[in-house]
Short mmCIF file of C-alpha atoms and ligand atoms in Angstrom, two decimals:
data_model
loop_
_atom_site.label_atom_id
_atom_site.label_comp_id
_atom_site.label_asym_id
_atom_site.label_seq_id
_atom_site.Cartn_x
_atom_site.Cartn_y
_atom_site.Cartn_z
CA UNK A 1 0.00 0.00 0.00
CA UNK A 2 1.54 3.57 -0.88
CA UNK A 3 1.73 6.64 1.42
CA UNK A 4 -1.18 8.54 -0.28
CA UNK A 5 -3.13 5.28 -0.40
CA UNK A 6 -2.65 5.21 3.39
CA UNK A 7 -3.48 8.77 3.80
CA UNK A 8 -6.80 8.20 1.39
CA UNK A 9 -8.28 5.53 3.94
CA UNK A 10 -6.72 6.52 7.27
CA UNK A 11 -6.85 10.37 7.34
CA UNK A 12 -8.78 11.82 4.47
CA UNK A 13 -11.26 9.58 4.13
CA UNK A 14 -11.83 9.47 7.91
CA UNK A 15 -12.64 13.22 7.56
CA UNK A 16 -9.05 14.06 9.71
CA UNK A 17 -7.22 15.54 7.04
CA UNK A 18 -6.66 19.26 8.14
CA UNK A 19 -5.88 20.69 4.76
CA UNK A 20 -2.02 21.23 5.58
CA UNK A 21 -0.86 21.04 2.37
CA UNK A 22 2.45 18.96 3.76
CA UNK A 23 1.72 15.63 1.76
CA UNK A 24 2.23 18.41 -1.39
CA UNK A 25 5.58 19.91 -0.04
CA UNK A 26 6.85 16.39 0.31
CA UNK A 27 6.23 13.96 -2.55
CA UNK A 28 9.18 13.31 -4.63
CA UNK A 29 7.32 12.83 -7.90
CA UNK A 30 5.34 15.98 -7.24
CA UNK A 31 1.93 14.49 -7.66
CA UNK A 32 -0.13 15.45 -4.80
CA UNK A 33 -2.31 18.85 -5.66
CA UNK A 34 -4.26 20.87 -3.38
CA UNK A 35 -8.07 20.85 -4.12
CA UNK A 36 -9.16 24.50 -3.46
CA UNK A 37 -12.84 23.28 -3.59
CA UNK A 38 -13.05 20.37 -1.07
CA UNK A 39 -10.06 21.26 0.85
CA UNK A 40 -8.16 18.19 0.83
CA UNK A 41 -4.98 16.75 -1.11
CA UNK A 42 -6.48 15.29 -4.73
CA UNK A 43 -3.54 12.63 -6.14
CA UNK A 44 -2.85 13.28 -9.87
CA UNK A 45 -0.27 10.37 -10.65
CA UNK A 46 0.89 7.23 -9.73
CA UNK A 47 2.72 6.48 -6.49
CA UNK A 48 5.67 3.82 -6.19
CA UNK A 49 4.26 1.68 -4.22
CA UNK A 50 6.86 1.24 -1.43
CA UNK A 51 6.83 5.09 -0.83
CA UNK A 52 5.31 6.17 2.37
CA UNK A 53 7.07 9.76 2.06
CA UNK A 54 3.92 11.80 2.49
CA UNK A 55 2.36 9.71 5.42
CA UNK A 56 5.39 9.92 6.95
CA UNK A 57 4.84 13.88 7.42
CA UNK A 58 1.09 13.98 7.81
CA UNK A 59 -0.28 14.84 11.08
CA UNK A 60 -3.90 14.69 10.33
CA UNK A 61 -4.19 11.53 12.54
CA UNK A 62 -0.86 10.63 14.30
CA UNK A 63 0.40 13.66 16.31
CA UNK A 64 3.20 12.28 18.79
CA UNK A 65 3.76 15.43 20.62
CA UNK A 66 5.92 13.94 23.20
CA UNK A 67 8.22 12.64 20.95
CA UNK A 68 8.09 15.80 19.11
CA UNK A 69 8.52 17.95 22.06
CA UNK A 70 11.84 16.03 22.62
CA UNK A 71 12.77 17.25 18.91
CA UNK A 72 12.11 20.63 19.30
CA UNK A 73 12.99 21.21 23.61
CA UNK A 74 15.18 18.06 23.85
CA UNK A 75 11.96 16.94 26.56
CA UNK A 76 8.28 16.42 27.21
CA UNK A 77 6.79 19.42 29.10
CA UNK A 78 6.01 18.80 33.01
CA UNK A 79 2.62 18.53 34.65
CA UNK A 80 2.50 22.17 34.98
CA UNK A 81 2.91 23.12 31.57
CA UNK A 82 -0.14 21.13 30.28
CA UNK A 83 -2.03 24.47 29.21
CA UNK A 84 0.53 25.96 27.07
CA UNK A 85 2.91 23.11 26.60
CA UNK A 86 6.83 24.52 26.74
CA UNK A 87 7.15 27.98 27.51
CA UNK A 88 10.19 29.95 28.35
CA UNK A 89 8.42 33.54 28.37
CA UNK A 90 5.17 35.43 27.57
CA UNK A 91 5.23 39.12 26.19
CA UNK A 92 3.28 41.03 24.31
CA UNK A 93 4.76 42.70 21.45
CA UNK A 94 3.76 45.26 18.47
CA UNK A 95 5.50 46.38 15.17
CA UNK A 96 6.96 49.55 15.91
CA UNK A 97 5.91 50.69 12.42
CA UNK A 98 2.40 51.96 12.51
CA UNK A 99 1.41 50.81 8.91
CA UNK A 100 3.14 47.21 9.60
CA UNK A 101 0.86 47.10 12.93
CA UNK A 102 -2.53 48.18 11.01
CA UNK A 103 -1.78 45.80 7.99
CA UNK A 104 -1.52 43.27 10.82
CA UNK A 105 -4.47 41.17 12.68
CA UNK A 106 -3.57 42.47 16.23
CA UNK A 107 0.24 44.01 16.80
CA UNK A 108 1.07 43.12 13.49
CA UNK A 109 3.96 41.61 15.37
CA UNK A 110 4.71 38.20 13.27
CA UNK A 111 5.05 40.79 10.22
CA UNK A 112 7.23 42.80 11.94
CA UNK A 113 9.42 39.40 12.48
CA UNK A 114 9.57 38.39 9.19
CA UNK A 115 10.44 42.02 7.97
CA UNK A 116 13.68 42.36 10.40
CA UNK A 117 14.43 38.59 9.39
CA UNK A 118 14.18 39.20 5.19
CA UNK A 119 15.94 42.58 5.74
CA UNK A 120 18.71 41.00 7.51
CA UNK A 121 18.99 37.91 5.40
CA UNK A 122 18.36 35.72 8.12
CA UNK A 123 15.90 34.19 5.93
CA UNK A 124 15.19 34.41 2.14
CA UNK A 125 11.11 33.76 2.21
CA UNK A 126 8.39 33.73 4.30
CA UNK A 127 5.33 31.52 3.84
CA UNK A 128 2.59 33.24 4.61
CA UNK A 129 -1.37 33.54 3.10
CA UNK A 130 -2.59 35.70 0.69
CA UNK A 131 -5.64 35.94 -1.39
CA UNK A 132 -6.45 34.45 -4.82
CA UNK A 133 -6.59 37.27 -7.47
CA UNK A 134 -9.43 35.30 -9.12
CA UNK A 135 -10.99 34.93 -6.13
CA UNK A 136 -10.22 37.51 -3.99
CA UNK A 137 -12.00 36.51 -0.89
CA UNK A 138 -10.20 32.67 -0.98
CA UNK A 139 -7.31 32.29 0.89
CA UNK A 140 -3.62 30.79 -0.43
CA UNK A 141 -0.34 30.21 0.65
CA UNK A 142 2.24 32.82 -0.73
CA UNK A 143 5.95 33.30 -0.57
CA UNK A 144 7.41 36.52 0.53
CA UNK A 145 10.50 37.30 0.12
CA UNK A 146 10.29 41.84 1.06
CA UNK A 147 8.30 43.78 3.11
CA UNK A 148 5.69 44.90 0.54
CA UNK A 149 4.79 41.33 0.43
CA UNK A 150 4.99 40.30 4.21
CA UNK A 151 2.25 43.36 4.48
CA UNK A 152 0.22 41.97 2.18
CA UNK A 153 -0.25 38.98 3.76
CA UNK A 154 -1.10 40.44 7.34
CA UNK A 155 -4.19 39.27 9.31
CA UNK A 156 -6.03 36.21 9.76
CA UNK A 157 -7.39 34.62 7.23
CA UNK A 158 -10.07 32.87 9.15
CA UNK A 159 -10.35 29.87 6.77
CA UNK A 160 -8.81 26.36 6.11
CA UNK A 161 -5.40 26.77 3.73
CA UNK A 162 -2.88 24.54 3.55
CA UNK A 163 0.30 27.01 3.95
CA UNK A 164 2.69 23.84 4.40
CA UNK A 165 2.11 22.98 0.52
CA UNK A 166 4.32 26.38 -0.27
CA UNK A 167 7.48 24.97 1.24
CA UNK A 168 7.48 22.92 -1.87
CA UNK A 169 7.24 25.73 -4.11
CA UNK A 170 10.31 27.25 -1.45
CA UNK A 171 12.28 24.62 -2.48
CA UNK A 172 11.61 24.34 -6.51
CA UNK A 173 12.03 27.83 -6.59
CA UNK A 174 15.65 27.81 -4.90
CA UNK A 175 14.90 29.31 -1.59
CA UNK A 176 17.54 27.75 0.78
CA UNK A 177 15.90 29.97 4.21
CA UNK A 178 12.75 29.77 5.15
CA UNK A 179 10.45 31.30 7.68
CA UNK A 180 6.91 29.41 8.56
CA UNK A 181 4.12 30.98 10.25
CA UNK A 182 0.97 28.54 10.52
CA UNK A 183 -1.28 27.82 12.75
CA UNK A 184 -0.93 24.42 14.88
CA UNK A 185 -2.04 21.71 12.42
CA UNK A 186 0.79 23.52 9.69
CA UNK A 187 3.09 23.14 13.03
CA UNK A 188 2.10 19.37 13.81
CA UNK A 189 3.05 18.52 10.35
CA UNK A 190 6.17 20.51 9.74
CA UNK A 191 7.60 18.84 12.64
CA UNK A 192 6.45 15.24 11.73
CA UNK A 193 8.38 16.45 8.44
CA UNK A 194 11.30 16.99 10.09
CA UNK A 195 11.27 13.68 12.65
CA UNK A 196 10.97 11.69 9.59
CA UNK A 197 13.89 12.42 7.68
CA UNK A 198 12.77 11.33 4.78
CA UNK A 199 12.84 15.32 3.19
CA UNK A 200 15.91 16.48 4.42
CA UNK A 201 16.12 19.54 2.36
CA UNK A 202 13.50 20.57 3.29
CA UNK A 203 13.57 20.23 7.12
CA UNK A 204 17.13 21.65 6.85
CA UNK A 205 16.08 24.90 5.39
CA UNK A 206 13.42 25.72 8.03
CA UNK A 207 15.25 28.33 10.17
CA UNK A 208 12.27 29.59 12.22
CA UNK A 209 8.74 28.73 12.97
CA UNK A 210 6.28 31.24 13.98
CA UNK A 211 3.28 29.76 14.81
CA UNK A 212 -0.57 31.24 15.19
CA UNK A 213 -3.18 30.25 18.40
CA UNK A 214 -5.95 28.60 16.77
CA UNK A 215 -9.31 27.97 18.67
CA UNK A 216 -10.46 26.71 15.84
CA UNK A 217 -11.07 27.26 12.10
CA UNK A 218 -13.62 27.53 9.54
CA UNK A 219 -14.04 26.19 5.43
CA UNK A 220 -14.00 28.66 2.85
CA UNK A 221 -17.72 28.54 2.67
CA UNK A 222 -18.15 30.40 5.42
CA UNK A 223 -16.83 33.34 4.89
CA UNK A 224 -18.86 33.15 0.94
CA UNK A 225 -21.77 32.71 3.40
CA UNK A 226 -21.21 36.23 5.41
CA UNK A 227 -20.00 38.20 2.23
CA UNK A 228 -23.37 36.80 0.70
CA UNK A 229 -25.87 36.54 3.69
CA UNK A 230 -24.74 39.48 5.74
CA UNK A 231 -22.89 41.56 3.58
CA UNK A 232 -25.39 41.20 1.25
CA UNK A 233 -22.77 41.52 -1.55
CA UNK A 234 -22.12 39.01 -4.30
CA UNK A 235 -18.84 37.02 -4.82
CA UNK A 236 -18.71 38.12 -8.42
CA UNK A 237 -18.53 41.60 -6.81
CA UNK A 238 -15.89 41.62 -4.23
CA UNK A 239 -12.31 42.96 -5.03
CA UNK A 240 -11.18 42.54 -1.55
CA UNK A 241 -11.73 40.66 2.02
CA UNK A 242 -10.38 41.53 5.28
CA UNK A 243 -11.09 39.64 8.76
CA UNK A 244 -9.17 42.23 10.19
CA UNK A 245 -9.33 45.44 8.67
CA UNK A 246 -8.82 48.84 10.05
CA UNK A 247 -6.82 49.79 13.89
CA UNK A 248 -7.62 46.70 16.23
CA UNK A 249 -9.36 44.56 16.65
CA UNK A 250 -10.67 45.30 13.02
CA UNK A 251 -13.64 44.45 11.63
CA UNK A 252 -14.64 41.94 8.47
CA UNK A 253 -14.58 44.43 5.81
CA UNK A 254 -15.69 43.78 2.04
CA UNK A 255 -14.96 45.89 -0.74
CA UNK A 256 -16.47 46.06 -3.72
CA UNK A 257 -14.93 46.48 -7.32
CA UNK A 258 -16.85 50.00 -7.39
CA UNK A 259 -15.09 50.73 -4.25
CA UNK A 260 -18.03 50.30 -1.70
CA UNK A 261 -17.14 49.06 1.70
CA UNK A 262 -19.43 46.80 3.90
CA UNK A 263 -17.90 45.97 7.51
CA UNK A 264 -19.52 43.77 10.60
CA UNK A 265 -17.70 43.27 13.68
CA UNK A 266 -15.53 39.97 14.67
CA UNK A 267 -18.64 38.82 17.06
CA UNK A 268 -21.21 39.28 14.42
CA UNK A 269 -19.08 37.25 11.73
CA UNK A 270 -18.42 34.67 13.96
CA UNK A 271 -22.26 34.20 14.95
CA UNK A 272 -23.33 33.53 11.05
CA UNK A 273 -20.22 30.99 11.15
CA UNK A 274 -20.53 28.33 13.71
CA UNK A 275 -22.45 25.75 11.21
CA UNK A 276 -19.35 25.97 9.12
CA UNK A 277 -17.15 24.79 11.36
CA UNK A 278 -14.53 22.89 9.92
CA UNK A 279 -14.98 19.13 10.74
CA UNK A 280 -11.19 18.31 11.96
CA UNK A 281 -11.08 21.23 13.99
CA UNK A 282 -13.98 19.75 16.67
CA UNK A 283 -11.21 17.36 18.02
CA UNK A 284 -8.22 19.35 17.73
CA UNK A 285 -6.30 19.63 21.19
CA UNK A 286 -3.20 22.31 19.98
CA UNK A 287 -4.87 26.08 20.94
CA UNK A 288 -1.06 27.52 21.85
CA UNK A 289 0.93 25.65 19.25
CA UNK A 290 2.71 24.33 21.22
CA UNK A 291 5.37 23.49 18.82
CA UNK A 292 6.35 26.78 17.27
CA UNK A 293 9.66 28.76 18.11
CA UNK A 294 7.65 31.30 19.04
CA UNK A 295 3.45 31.22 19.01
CA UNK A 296 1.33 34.23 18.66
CA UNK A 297 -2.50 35.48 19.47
CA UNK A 298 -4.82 38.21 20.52
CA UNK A 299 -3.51 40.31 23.47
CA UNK A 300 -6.98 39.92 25.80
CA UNK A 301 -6.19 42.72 28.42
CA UNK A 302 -8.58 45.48 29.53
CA UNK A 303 -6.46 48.32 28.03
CA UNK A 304 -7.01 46.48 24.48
CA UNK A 305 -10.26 48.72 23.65
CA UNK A 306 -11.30 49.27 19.66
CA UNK A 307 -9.13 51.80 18.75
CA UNK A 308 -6.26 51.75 20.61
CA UNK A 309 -2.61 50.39 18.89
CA UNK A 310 -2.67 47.01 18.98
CA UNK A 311 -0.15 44.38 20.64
CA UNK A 312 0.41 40.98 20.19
CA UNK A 313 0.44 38.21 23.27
CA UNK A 314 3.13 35.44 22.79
CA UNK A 315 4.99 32.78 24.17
CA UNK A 316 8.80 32.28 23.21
CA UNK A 317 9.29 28.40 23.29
CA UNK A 318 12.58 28.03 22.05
CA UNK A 319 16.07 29.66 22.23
CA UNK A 320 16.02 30.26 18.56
CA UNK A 321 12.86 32.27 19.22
CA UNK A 322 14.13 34.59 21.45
CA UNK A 323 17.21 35.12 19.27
CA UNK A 324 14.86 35.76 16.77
CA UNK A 325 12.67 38.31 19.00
CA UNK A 326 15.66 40.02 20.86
CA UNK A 327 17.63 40.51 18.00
CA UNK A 328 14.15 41.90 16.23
CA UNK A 329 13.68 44.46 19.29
CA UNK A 330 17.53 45.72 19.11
CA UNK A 331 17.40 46.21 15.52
CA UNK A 332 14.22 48.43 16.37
CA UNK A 333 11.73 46.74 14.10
CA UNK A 334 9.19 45.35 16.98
CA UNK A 335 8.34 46.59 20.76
CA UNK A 336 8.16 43.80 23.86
CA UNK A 337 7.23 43.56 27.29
CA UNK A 338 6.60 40.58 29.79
CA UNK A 339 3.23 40.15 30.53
CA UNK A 340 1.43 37.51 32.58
CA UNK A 341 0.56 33.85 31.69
CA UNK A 342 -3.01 34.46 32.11
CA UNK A 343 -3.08 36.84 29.02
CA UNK A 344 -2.64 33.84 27.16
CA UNK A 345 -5.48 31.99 28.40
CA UNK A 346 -8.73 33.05 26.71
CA UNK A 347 -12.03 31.72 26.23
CA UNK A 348 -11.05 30.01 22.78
CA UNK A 349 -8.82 27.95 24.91
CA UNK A 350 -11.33 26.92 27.40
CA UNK A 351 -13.57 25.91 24.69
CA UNK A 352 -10.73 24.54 22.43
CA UNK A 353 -9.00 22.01 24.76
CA UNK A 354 -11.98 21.34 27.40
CA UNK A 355 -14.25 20.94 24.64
CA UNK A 356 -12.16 19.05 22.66
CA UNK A 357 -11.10 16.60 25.50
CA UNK A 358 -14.61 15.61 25.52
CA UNK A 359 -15.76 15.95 21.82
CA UNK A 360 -12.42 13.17 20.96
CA UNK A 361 -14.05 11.31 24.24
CA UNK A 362 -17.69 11.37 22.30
CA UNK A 363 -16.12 9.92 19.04
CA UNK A 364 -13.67 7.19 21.07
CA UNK A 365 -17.25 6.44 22.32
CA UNK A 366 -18.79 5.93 19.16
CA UNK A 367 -15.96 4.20 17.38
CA UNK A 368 -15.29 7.57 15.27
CA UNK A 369 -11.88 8.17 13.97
CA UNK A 370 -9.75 10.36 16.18
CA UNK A 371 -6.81 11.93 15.96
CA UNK A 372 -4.34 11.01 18.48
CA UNK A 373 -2.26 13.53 19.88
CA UNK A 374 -0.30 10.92 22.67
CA UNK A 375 -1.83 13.50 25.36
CA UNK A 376 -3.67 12.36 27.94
CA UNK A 377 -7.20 13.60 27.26
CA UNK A 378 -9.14 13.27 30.75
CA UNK A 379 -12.73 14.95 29.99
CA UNK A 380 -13.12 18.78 30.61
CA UNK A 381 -14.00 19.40 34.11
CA UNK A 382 -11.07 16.91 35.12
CA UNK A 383 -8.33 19.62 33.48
CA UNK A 384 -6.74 22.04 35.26
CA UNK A 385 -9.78 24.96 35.54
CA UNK A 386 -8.80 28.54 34.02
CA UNK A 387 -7.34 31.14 36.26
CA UNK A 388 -11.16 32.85 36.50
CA UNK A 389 -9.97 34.82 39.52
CA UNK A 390 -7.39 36.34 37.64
CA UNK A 391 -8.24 40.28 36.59
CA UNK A 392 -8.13 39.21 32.76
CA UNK A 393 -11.45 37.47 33.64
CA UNK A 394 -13.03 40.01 35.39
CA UNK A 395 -12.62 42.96 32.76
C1 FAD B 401 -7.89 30.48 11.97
C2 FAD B 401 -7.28 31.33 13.05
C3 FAD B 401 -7.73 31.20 14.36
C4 FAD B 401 -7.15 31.97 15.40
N1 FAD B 401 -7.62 31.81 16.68
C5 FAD B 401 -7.07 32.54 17.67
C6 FAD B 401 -7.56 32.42 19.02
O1 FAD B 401 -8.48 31.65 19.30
N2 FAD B 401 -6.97 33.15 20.00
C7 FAD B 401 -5.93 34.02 19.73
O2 FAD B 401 -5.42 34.65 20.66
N3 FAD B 401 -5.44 34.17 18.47
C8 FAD B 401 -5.99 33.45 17.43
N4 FAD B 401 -5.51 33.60 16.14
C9 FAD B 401 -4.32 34.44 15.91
C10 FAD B 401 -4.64 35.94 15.78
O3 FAD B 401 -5.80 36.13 15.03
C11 FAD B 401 -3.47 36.68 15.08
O4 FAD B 401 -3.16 36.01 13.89
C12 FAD B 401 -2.24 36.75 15.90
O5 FAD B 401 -2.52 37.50 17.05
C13 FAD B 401 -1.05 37.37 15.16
O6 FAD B 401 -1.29 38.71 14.97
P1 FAD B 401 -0.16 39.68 14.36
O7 FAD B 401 -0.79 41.02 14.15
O8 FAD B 401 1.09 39.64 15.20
O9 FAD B 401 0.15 38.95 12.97
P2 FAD B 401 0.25 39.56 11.49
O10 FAD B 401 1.39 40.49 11.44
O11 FAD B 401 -1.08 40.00 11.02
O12 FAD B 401 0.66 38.24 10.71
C14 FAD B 401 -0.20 37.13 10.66
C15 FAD B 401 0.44 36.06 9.82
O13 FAD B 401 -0.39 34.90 9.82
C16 FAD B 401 -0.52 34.40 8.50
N5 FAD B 401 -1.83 33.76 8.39
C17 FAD B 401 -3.04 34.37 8.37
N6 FAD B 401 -4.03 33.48 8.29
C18 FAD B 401 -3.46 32.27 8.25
C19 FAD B 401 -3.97 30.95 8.15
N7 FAD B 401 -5.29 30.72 8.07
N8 FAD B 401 -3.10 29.93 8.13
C20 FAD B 401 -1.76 30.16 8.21
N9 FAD B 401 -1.22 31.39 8.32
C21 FAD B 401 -2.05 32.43 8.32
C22 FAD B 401 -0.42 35.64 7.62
O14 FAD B 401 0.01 35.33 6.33
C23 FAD B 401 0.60 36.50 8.38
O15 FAD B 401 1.91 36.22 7.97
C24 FAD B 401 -6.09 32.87 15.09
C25 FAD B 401 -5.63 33.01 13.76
C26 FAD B 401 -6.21 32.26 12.74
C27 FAD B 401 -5.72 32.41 11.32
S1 SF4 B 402 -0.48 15.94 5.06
FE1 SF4 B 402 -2.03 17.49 5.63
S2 SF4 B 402 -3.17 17.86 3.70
FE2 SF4 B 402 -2.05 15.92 3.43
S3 SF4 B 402 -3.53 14.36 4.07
FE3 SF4 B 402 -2.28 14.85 5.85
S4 SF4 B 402 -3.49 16.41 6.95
FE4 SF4 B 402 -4.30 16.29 4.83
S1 SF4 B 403 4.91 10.91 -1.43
FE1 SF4 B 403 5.07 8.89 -2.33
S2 SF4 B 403 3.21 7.81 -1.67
FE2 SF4 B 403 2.90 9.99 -1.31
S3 SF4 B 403 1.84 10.71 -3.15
FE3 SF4 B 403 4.03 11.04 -3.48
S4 SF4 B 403 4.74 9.21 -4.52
FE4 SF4 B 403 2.75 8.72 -3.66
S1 SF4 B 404 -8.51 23.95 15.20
FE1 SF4 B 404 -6.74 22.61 14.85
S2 SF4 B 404 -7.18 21.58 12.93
FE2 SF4 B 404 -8.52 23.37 13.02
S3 SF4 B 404 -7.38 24.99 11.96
FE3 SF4 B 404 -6.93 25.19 14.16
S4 SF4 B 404 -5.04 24.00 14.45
FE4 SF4 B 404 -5.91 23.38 12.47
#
């Protein structure tokens, strides 16, 4: 049985393929293509059939994170770092540049990262996401190799894409240093990638990984569904999407080829989005990324009112991630400071890893397929509660 033949009944049939993209990056003979439309990897050749390459790296069903951990950290995280897996410190952080920050989702911080890193020559490309041009409100991965580009790409695009597929592109194109950003599932594959050794050039020119908090994603449909429902605009109209637009937090903000703009706020999106939910992301039990050199969200604090110049929360995991960031802050290009643990913890994560714990429990239950993330997944009220009497949950 070949890889993708493994992958067809194991993860993608069983509805656990996350749309990475990393079965793409990876095959030798270059035959695995991205369907746009279903969000899954479509095979357009034919395998040798002892090649398991592309299973190898996929971590839509097998996610050893121990084993990974000792990869990455050289161990497994403690007891006390089951929330946010291995963390050496939390900041908040902003691009000093107030166009980088805007162009950004919240500090505009990750851009700022890449910009100091492309300048310097640290790396040569970023992957990031962009927009189609077709299709202006579908998201795709994109390579950016100068700061024009690395704005482009700012902000969340809150829908399924499989970034990881670009590293392949990276590497035909001749990049030799790469930057990642992704969110965990991108993350939980790139790292499978580069414990399997079986794509060494390409796990050896991944310098840093920045990765995103996710508490969870959505398909492409729904964001057709709010432009359409709630914007009340039609696809064949739009010449531009933003989740994020404007000084934080942003709103979702169409514009029209005739230049018209309709906006709703984050909450209002979000309400016309739940049914489309992406499948995977019900049992998915990563909300820090807990593999990234550095991982990045929303800055929840009481001072972060509509408005005001936005910052970044994050967590530096590794020692090449605070290279990265202190090197970043000398050279002037982003602003830090330590902030609490608890800024971290938000109500995605509550609903992310609780609920998750028991929606994997539900499917165990039922014989579903899972993915297995080598965690122990007690049910929700069992975990370690949130740290409610903390200020950040008062505000
Ligand atoms: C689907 C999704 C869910 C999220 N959920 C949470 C959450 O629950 N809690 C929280 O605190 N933060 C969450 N975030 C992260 C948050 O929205 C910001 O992305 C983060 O704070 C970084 O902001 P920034 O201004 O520093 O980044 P920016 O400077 O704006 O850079 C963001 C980078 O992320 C890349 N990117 C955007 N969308 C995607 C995508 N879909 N896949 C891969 N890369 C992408 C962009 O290309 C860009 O390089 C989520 C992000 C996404 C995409
Ligand atoms: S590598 Fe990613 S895109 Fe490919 S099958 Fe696995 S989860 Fe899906
Ligand atoms: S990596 Fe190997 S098994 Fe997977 S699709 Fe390519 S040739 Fe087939
Ligand atoms: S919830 Fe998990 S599977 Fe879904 S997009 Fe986020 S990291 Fe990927």
């Amino acid at each position: 049985m070949s890889g993708f033949d493994k992958l067809q009944t194991e993860v993608i049939g069983a509805g656990l393929c996350t749309d990475c993209g990393m079965c793409a990056a990876v095959c030798p003979r270059g035959i695995v293509v991205m369907d746009y439309d279903i969000e899954e990897p479509r095979l357009t050749g034919v395998c040798h059939p002892r090649c398991q390459v592309c299973y190898m790296s996929c971590a839509g069903k097998d996610i050893p994170v121990p084993e990974l951990e000792r990869m990455v950290f050289g161990r497994e995280r403690n007891p006390s770092q089951e929330l946010l897996g291995i963390c050496r410190e939390f900041r908040k952080g902003q691009s000093t540049e107030d166009k980088v920050r805007v162009a950004g989702a919240t500090g505009g911080l990750i851009s700022g990262l890449l910009i100091y890193a492309l300048e310097r020559g640290i790396i040569d490309a970023a992957i990031v996401v962009g927009m189609m041009e077709d299709r202006p409100w579908r998201a795709m991965p994109r390579l950016a190799t100068n700061k024009e580009q690395v704005m482009a790409a700012g902000q969340s695009k809150l829908q399924m894409v499989p970034a990881d597929a670009a590293l392949g592109e990276a590497l035909r194109q001749g990049f030799k240093k790469l930057a990642v950003v992704g969110l965990p599932c991108h993350i939980h594959s790139l790292r499978k990638m580069q414990l399997a050794r079986n794509a060494t050039k390409l796990a050896g020119c991944v310098k840093f990984v920045i990765g995103l908090l996710c508490g969870g994603n959505w398909t492409h449909k729904a964001t057709e569904h709010v432009i359409d429902e709630v914007c009340g605009v039609s696809l064949e109209e739009v010449a531009k999407v933003e989740y994020r637009g404007g000084e934080y937090p942003g709103n979702f903000r169409v514009t029209t080829k005739d230049g018209r703009q309709v906006s709703v706020t984050s909450p209002v999106r979000r309400n016309h989005c739940w049914g489309f939910r992406h499948d995977r992301c019900g049992g998915c039990f990563d909300y820090s990324n807990d593999l990234a050199d550095i991982s990045v969200g929303d800055y929840h604090h009481a001072e972060m009112v509509r408005g005001v110049p936005g910052w970044s929360a994050f967590i530096i995991r590794t020692s090449t991630g605070l290279e990265l960031v202190e090197a970043a802050q000398a050279a002037g290009y982003v602003a830090t400071e330590t902030i609490e643990e608890e800024y971290l913890l938000t109500g995605a994560y509550e609903w992310k890893i609780h609920g998750s714990s028991y929606h994997l429990e539900e499917r165990r239950r039922h014989g579903l397929p899972c993915p297995d993330f080598h965690l122990p997944l007690t049910p929700g009220p069992l975990r370690r509660r949130l740290p409610y009497d903390h200020p950040h949950f008062k505000a």
